[in-house]
Coordinates of C-alpha atoms and ligand atoms in Angstrom, one line a residue:
M11 CA 159.5 260.4 48.9
T12 CA 158.5 258.2 51.8
T13 CA 160.5 254.9 52.0
A14 CA 160.0 251.9 54.1
A15 CA 162.5 251.4 57.0
K16 CA 161.4 247.9 58.0
T17 CA 159.1 245.3 56.6
K18 CA 157.2 242.5 58.3
R19 CA 155.4 239.6 56.7
L20 CA 152.2 238.0 58.0
E21 CA 152.7 236.2 61.3
R22 CA 149.2 235.8 62.7
M23 CA 146.3 234.5 60.5
D24 CA 143.9 236.7 62.5
D25 CA 145.5 239.8 61.0
L26 CA 144.8 238.5 57.5
V27 CA 141.2 237.3 58.4
S28 CA 140.3 240.7 59.7
L29 CA 141.8 242.5 56.6
C30 CA 140.0 240.2 54.3
A31 CA 136.6 240.9 56.0
R32 CA 137.2 244.6 56.3
R33 CA 138.3 245.1 52.7
G34 CA 135.9 242.6 51.2
F35 CA 138.3 239.9 50.0
V36 CA 136.8 236.9 51.8
F37 CA 134.4 236.6 54.7
P38 CA 132.0 234.0 56.3
S39 CA 129.1 233.0 54.1
S40 CA 125.7 233.9 55.5
E41 CA 127.4 236.2 57.9
I42 CA 124.1 237.9 59.0
Y43 CA 122.9 234.5 60.3
G44 CA 126.2 233.9 62.2
G45 CA 128.0 232.2 59.3
I46 CA 128.0 228.6 58.3
N47 CA 131.1 226.5 59.1
G48 CA 133.3 225.7 56.2
F49 CA 131.6 228.0 53.7
W50 CA 133.1 231.4 52.5
D51 CA 132.1 234.2 50.2
Y52 CA 134.5 236.2 48.1
G53 CA 133.7 239.9 48.0
P54 CA 134.6 242.4 45.2
L55 CA 138.4 242.2 45.7
G56 CA 138.5 238.5 46.4
A57 CA 136.3 237.6 43.4
E58 CA 138.7 239.5 41.1
L59 CA 141.8 237.9 42.6
K60 CA 140.3 234.4 42.3
Q61 CA 139.2 235.2 38.7
N62 CA 142.7 236.3 37.7
L63 CA 144.2 233.2 39.3
K64 CA 141.9 230.9 37.4
A65 CA 142.5 232.8 34.1
L66 CA 146.2 232.4 34.5
W67 CA 145.9 228.7 35.2
W68 CA 143.6 228.3 32.2
Q69 CA 146.0 230.2 30.0
R70 CA 149.0 228.2 31.0
V71 CA 147.4 224.7 31.2
V72 CA 144.8 224.9 28.5
R73 CA 145.2 227.7 26.0
E74 CA 149.0 227.6 25.6
R75 CA 149.0 223.8 25.0
P76 CA 147.9 222.1 21.8
D77 CA 147.7 218.9 23.8
V78 CA 145.2 220.0 26.4
E79 CA 141.4 220.5 26.1
G80 CA 139.2 222.3 28.6
I81 CA 135.7 221.3 29.7
D82 CA 133.0 222.5 32.1
S83 CA 131.0 219.5 33.4
A84 CA 128.0 219.3 35.6
I85 CA 128.5 219.2 39.4
I86 CA 126.2 216.2 39.8
A87 CA 127.3 213.1 38.0
H88 CA 125.5 209.8 37.6
P89 CA 125.8 208.1 41.0
R90 CA 127.5 205.1 39.5
T91 CA 130.5 207.4 38.9
W92 CA 131.2 207.6 42.6
E93 CA 130.9 203.8 43.0
A94 CA 133.3 203.3 40.1
S95 CA 135.8 205.8 41.5
G96 CA 135.8 204.2 44.9
H97 CA 134.4 207.2 46.7
V98 CA 131.3 205.5 48.0
E99 CA 133.4 202.8 49.6
H100 CA 136.7 204.6 50.5
F101 CA 136.3 208.4 50.7
S102 CA 136.1 208.8 54.4
D103 CA 138.1 210.1 57.3
P104 CA 138.2 208.5 60.8
M105 CA 136.3 210.6 63.3
V106 CA 135.8 210.6 67.0
D107 CA 133.1 212.3 69.1
C108 CA 133.6 213.7 72.6
R109 CA 130.8 212.2 74.8
A110 CA 130.9 215.2 77.1
C111 CA 131.0 218.4 74.9
K112 CA 129.6 216.6 71.8
K113 CA 132.2 218.0 69.5
R114 CA 133.5 216.0 66.6
F115 CA 137.1 215.7 65.5
R116 CA 139.3 213.9 62.9
A117 CA 140.9 211.1 64.7
D118 CA 144.2 211.6 62.8
Q119 CA 144.3 215.4 63.7
L120 CA 143.8 215.4 67.4
E121 CA 147.1 217.3 68.2
G122 CA 146.4 220.8 69.4
V123 CA 142.5 220.6 69.5
E124 CA 140.8 222.9 71.9
P125 CA 140.2 221.5 75.4
C126 CA 136.9 220.0 76.5
S127 CA 134.6 222.6 78.0
A128 CA 132.0 220.2 79.5
R129 CA 133.8 217.9 81.8
E130 CA 134.4 218.5 85.5
G131 CA 137.8 218.4 87.0
T132 CA 139.6 217.8 83.6
S133 CA 139.8 219.5 80.3
E134 CA 140.4 216.2 78.5
H135 CA 137.9 215.0 76.0
D136 CA 136.0 211.7 76.5
F137 CA 136.4 210.3 73.0
T138 CA 134.4 207.5 71.4
D139 CA 136.3 204.9 69.3
P140 CA 137.1 206.2 65.8
R141 CA 134.5 205.6 63.1
N142 CA 134.7 206.2 59.4
F143 CA 132.7 209.2 58.1
N144 CA 132.1 209.5 54.4
L145 CA 133.0 213.0 53.2
M146 CA 130.7 213.2 50.1
L147 CA 127.8 215.5 50.3
Q148 CA 124.5 213.9 49.3
T149 CA 121.4 215.3 47.7
Q150 CA 118.2 213.9 46.3
I151 CA 117.1 214.1 42.7
G152 CA 113.5 213.7 41.7
A153 CA 110.2 215.5 42.3
S154 CA 108.7 213.3 45.1
E155 CA 110.7 212.0 48.1
E156 CA 109.7 208.4 47.5
A157 CA 110.8 208.4 43.9
A158 CA 113.9 210.4 44.5
S159 CA 117.3 208.9 44.1
V160 CA 120.4 209.8 46.0
A161 CA 123.1 211.7 44.2
Y162 CA 126.4 213.3 45.3
L163 CA 127.8 216.7 44.8
R164 CA 131.2 216.0 43.2
A165 CA 134.0 215.5 45.7
E166 CA 136.6 216.3 43.0
T167 CA 136.4 217.7 39.6
C168 CA 138.3 215.0 37.9
Q169 CA 135.7 212.1 37.8
P170 CA 133.5 213.8 35.2
I171 CA 136.7 214.2 33.1
F172 CA 137.0 210.4 33.0
N173 CA 133.3 210.1 32.2
D174 CA 133.8 212.4 29.2
F175 CA 137.2 211.1 28.1
K176 CA 136.0 209.2 25.0
R177 CA 133.6 212.0 23.8
V178 CA 136.2 214.8 24.3
R179 CA 139.0 212.8 22.6
E180 CA 136.9 212.1 19.6
A181 CA 135.3 215.6 19.4
A182 CA 138.6 217.3 19.7
R183 CA 140.4 214.7 17.5
Q184 CA 143.2 214.3 20.0
K185 CA 145.7 211.5 20.1
I186 CA 147.5 210.1 23.1
P187 CA 149.3 211.8 24.9
F188 CA 146.8 214.6 25.6
G189 CA 145.0 216.1 28.6
I190 CA 141.6 217.3 29.7
A191 CA 141.3 220.1 32.2
Q192 CA 138.6 221.8 34.2
I193 CA 138.1 224.3 36.9
G194 CA 135.0 224.1 39.2
K195 CA 133.4 223.6 42.5
A196 CA 134.0 220.5 44.7
F197 CA 132.3 219.6 47.9
R198 CA 133.5 217.6 50.9
N199 CA 131.8 217.3 54.3
E200 CA 135.0 218.0 56.1
I201 CA 134.8 217.0 59.8
N202 CA 136.8 220.1 61.0
P203 CA 136.9 223.0 58.5
R204 CA 139.7 225.2 59.7
N205 CA 142.5 227.6 59.0
F206 CA 140.3 230.2 57.3
T207 CA 139.5 229.0 53.7
F208 CA 142.2 226.4 53.8
R209 CA 139.9 223.5 54.7
S210 CA 136.4 224.3 53.5
R211 CA 133.4 222.2 52.7
E212 CA 132.8 223.9 49.3
F213 CA 135.9 224.9 47.3
E214 CA 137.2 225.1 43.8
Q215 CA 139.7 222.9 42.1
A216 CA 141.6 223.3 38.9
E217 CA 142.5 219.8 37.6
L218 CA 144.2 218.3 34.7
E219 CA 144.1 214.7 33.7
F220 CA 146.8 213.8 31.3
F221 CA 146.4 210.5 29.4
C222 CA 149.6 208.7 28.1
H223 CA 150.9 205.4 27.0
P224 CA 152.1 203.2 29.9
S225 CA 155.7 203.4 28.7
E226 CA 155.7 207.2 29.1
R227 CA 154.1 207.7 32.6
E228 CA 157.4 208.5 34.4
K229 CA 158.3 211.1 31.7
W230 CA 154.9 212.9 32.0
F231 CA 154.9 212.7 35.8
E232 CA 158.2 214.5 35.8
H233 CA 157.1 217.0 33.1
W234 CA 153.9 218.0 35.0
Q235 CA 155.8 218.4 38.3
G236 CA 158.1 220.8 36.6
E237 CA 155.3 222.7 35.0
R238 CA 153.3 223.1 38.2
L239 CA 156.3 224.3 40.2
A240 CA 157.0 226.9 37.6
F241 CA 153.4 228.0 37.9
H242 CA 153.7 228.5 41.6
R243 CA 156.9 230.4 41.2
E244 CA 155.1 232.6 38.7
L245 CA 152.7 233.5 41.5
G246 CA 155.7 234.9 43.3
F247 CA 156.1 232.1 45.9
G248 CA 159.8 232.1 46.8
D249 CA 161.9 228.9 47.4
D250 CA 161.8 229.6 51.2
R251 CA 158.0 229.1 51.1
L252 CA 157.5 226.5 48.4
R253 CA 158.5 222.9 48.4
T254 CA 157.6 219.5 47.0
R255 CA 157.0 216.5 49.2
P256 CA 156.8 213.0 47.7
H257 CA 154.3 210.8 49.4
A258 CA 155.6 207.9 51.4
E259 CA 154.5 204.4 50.3
D260 CA 151.9 204.1 53.1
E261 CA 150.4 207.6 52.3
L262 CA 149.6 206.7 48.6
A263 CA 145.9 206.3 47.6
H264 CA 145.2 202.7 46.9
Y265 CA 145.2 203.2 43.1
A266 CA 148.2 205.6 43.0
R267 CA 151.8 204.6 42.0
A268 CA 153.4 207.9 42.9
A269 CA 152.3 211.3 44.3
V270 CA 154.0 214.6 45.1
D271 CA 152.5 217.4 47.1
V272 CA 153.3 221.0 46.3
E273 CA 153.4 222.7 49.7
Y274 CA 153.3 226.3 50.8
L275 CA 154.6 227.6 54.1
F276 CA 151.5 229.2 55.8
P277 CA 151.7 230.8 59.3
F278 CA 150.1 227.5 60.4
G279 CA 152.9 225.4 58.8
W280 CA 153.8 223.7 55.6
Q281 CA 150.6 222.6 53.9
E282 CA 149.5 221.1 50.6
I283 CA 148.2 223.4 47.9
E284 CA 148.5 221.0 45.0
G285 CA 148.9 217.3 44.3
V286 CA 150.6 215.8 41.3
H287 CA 149.5 212.1 41.0
D288 CA 150.3 209.1 38.9
R289 CA 146.8 207.5 39.0
G290 CA 147.8 204.7 36.6
D291 CA 144.8 203.2 34.6
W292 CA 142.6 202.9 37.7
D293 CA 140.0 205.5 36.7
L294 CA 139.5 204.6 33.0
S295 CA 139.5 200.9 33.8
R296 CA 136.9 201.2 36.6
H297 CA 134.7 203.5 34.6
G298 CA 135.0 201.1 31.7
E299 CA 134.0 198.2 33.9
Y300 CA 131.1 200.0 35.6
S301 CA 129.7 201.6 32.4
G302 CA 130.3 198.6 30.1
K303 CA 132.0 201.0 27.6
D304 CA 135.4 200.4 26.2
L305 CA 137.5 203.4 27.3
G306 CA 140.7 201.9 25.9
I307 CA 142.7 203.2 22.9
T308 CA 143.9 201.4 19.8
D309 CA 147.2 202.7 18.6
P310 CA 146.7 203.6 14.9
E311 CA 150.1 202.3 13.9
T312 CA 150.9 199.3 16.1
K313 CA 147.2 198.3 16.6
E314 CA 148.0 197.8 20.3
H315 CA 144.9 198.2 22.4
Y316 CA 145.5 199.6 25.9
V317 CA 144.0 201.7 28.7
P318 CA 145.9 205.0 29.0
M319 CA 147.7 205.9 32.2
V320 CA 146.7 209.1 33.9
I321 CA 148.9 211.8 35.4
E322 CA 146.9 214.3 37.4
T323 CA 147.6 217.8 38.6
S324 CA 145.1 219.0 41.1
V325 CA 145.4 222.4 42.6
G326 CA 143.0 224.1 45.1
V327 CA 142.0 227.5 43.8
D328 CA 141.0 228.7 47.3
R329 CA 144.1 227.4 48.9
T330 CA 146.2 229.0 46.3
C331 CA 144.3 232.3 46.8
L332 CA 144.9 232.0 50.5
A333 CA 148.7 231.5 49.8
L334 CA 148.6 234.6 47.5
L335 CA 147.0 236.6 50.3
V336 CA 149.5 235.4 52.9
D337 CA 152.4 236.0 50.6
A338 CA 151.2 239.5 49.6
Y339 CA 150.6 240.7 53.2
T340 CA 153.3 243.1 54.2
E341 CA 153.5 245.6 57.1
E342 CA 156.0 248.4 56.6
E343 CA 157.3 250.8 59.1
L344 CA 157.8 254.1 57.3
E345 CA 160.3 256.8 58.1
G346 CA 158.6 258.9 60.7
G347 CA 157.0 255.9 62.5
E348 CA 153.9 255.4 60.4
T349 CA 152.9 251.9 59.5
R350 CA 151.7 251.0 56.0
L351 CA 149.8 247.7 55.2
V352 CA 150.4 246.8 51.6
M353 CA 149.3 243.7 49.7
R354 CA 152.1 243.0 47.3
F355 CA 150.3 240.8 44.8
P356 CA 152.0 240.0 41.5
R357 CA 150.9 242.9 39.4
G358 CA 149.0 240.8 36.8
L359 CA 146.9 239.1 39.6
A360 CA 146.0 242.2 41.6
P361 CA 142.2 242.6 41.9
I362 CA 142.3 246.3 40.8
Q363 CA 145.1 247.2 38.4
V364 CA 144.8 250.9 38.5
A365 CA 143.1 253.6 40.7
V366 CA 142.3 257.0 39.3
T367 CA 142.6 259.5 42.1
P368 CA 142.0 263.1 41.1
L369 CA 143.4 265.6 43.6
S370 CA 140.1 267.4 43.8
K371 CA 136.5 266.7 43.0
K372 CA 136.7 269.7 40.7
L373 CA 138.9 267.6 38.4
A374 CA 136.1 265.1 37.8
E375 CA 135.8 265.7 34.1
P376 CA 139.3 264.9 33.0
A377 CA 139.6 262.2 35.6
H378 CA 136.5 260.4 34.4
A379 CA 137.7 260.7 30.8
L380 CA 140.9 258.9 31.8
E381 CA 139.0 256.4 33.8
A382 CA 136.8 255.6 30.8
E383 CA 139.8 255.1 28.6
L384 CA 141.6 252.8 31.2
R385 CA 138.5 250.7 31.9
R386 CA 138.7 249.4 28.3
R387 CA 141.9 247.5 29.3
F388 CA 142.0 247.3 33.1
N389 CA 140.0 246.8 36.2
V390 CA 139.9 250.4 37.4
F391 CA 138.8 252.0 40.7
Y392 CA 137.8 255.6 40.9
D393 CA 138.4 257.4 44.2
D394 CA 138.0 261.1 44.9
A395 CA 137.1 260.9 48.6
G396 CA 139.4 262.1 51.4
N397 CA 143.0 263.2 51.3
I398 CA 145.3 261.8 48.7
G399 CA 147.7 260.1 51.2
R400 CA 144.7 258.2 52.7
R401 CA 143.5 257.2 49.3
Y402 CA 146.9 255.7 48.4
R403 CA 146.9 253.7 51.7
R404 CA 143.5 252.3 50.8
Q405 CA 144.8 251.1 47.4
D406 CA 147.9 249.7 49.1
E407 CA 145.6 247.5 51.2
A408 CA 143.7 246.4 48.1
G409 CA 147.1 245.6 46.4
T410 CA 146.5 248.0 43.5
P411 CA 149.8 248.3 41.6
F412 CA 149.3 251.8 40.2
C413 CA 147.4 255.0 41.1
V414 CA 147.1 257.8 38.6
T415 CA 146.5 261.3 40.0
I416 CA 145.2 264.2 37.9
D417 CA 146.0 267.5 39.4
F418 CA 145.5 271.2 38.6
D419 CA 148.6 271.3 36.4
S420 CA 147.3 268.4 34.3
A421 CA 145.2 270.6 32.0
E422 CA 148.3 272.8 31.4
D423 CA 151.0 270.2 30.8
G424 CA 148.9 267.2 29.7
R425 CA 150.5 265.0 32.3
A426 CA 149.4 263.0 35.4
T427 CA 151.3 261.5 38.3
V428 CA 151.7 257.7 38.3
R429 CA 152.4 256.2 41.7
E430 CA 153.8 252.7 42.0
R431 CA 152.6 250.5 45.0
D432 CA 155.8 248.9 46.3
S433 CA 158.3 251.6 45.9
M434 CA 155.8 254.4 46.3
A435 CA 157.8 256.1 43.6
Q436 CA 155.9 258.8 41.6
E437 CA 156.5 260.0 38.1
R438 CA 154.7 262.5 35.8
L439 CA 153.8 261.0 32.5
P440 CA 151.9 262.3 29.4
L441 CA 148.2 261.5 29.7
E442 CA 148.0 259.9 26.2
G443 CA 150.8 257.5 27.0
I444 CA 149.5 256.2 30.4
A445 CA 147.4 253.3 29.1
A446 CA 150.3 251.9 27.1
Y447 CA 152.7 252.5 30.0
L448 CA 150.4 250.6 32.4
S449 CA 150.0 247.7 29.9
E450 CA 153.7 247.3 29.7
Q451 CA 154.2 247.5 33.4
L452 CA 151.4 245.1 34.3
E453 CA 152.7 242.5 31.9
A454 CA 156.3 242.6 33.1
P455 CA 157.1 240.2 35.9
A456 CA 156.8 242.1 39.2
Ligands
ATP15 P1 144.0 217.2 52.4 O1 144.9 216.0 52.7 O2 144.5 218.5 52.8 O3 142.5 217.0 52.8 P2 143.7 216.0 49.8 O4 145.0 215.3 49.7 O5 142.5 215.2 50.2 O6 143.9 217.3 50.8 P3 143.2 216.2 47.1 O7 142.1 215.2 47.1 O8 144.5 215.8 46.5 O9 143.5 216.8 48.5 O10 142.7 217.5 46.4 C1 143.5 218.3 45.5 C2 143.6 219.8 46.0 O11 142.3 220.2 46.3 C3 144.3 219.9 47.3 O12 145.7 220.1 47.1 C4 143.8 221.2 47.9 O13 144.4 222.4 47.3 C5 142.3 221.2 47.4 N1 141.5 220.8 48.5 C6 141.2 219.5 48.9 N2 140.4 219.5 50.0 C7 140.1 220.8 50.2 C8 139.3 221.5 51.2 N3 138.6 220.9 52.1 N4 139.2 222.9 51.2 C9 139.9 223.6 50.3 N5 140.7 223.0 49.3 C10 140.8 221.6 49.3

């Protein structure tokens, strides 16, 4: 058996970017037209990875909890929504333009920007004064241009949750404390999209708004911090790459009482992947005011009428996918000097769970029969092209936890070889027990 002599984790983002394009995890959107800055497409492997991540979040945050309901709202909300939420007035970043090269930058992120290419005798930019730039993407609704009204693509998925609060609480017959969650696209016209998918203009968020009595806000803020950290640990992020960072007083959004970022150590430094926020009663009070509807609650026992407090957990699906890709990336130097690139995803999140790899095309019949059986439970890839060692390497790069190889003895002894991704260990198992074996292995923590 081959074993790894030395392992190396990801150091340069470029290595990951090129693997992601080559293997079809993620690549620039509209690539044939030269791409479009801040927009990315997920290919077959990336779409599966992202789907598995969202399913795990939904499972932990919605399905396992009697006190959380899931929704799926429209991307475009009534424009008053964004006035009430403060986005029309406040959702902006300071930007500066270089008068020489015409490039635009965030005024608070000028450290390390590329030098000016247009000035003579200096590579320093000739910046304008900072101006505020609203990050919401606008569109028009209505058939004719004159009659059309401006609308916004949602800048965060939580505002429609507040709009729907009363309806969902009544329909689901929930009592305070309870939460409403959704996963979906959000759009921000970021001034400088960068670091691969980390800062994009179109991205997905998975958000929970948890509504509680004012006397319990600290308790729930603590509770959700703990839950969310446990989730990131379940993704395999070790303590050396995961930390929480409370916001300083001057960093807090104008409505927030407390906020904690969950940060992951990317090759470009510690960066936020999730925020846990105590938003107080800001959102429900504002939407109550702007809509003229009473979004308060009357306690059935004490008859106290109050506006619930909101604890929010807001995770970027794409940023977490990026952290999963960074975390999984491992280069191993094998005995004999060969290098193997292996994506060590947690087994349950891997895009493909099992590859069926018959030793020869002549074994197609039993191999396809096994494939058909396994497809009922797993995402399966069938590969009979090229030598078996090369096929294993291709699955290592895709992060596939198991390969099952049917060989010429299989018809005689009713067994096939199961090869595990990380240890590269191989064992021969009875064909009829393979599906059950894989189920057990894929559910166990990696
Ligand atoms: P940042 O300071 O990095 O711009 P933020 O504090 O504005 O992020 P939030 O508004 O709290 O972010 O959004 C919650 C989550 O949504 C973030 O933790 C992040 O994972 C994700 N997110 C926000 N902006 C982007 C973006 N431009 N691209 C990808 N994900 C994003």
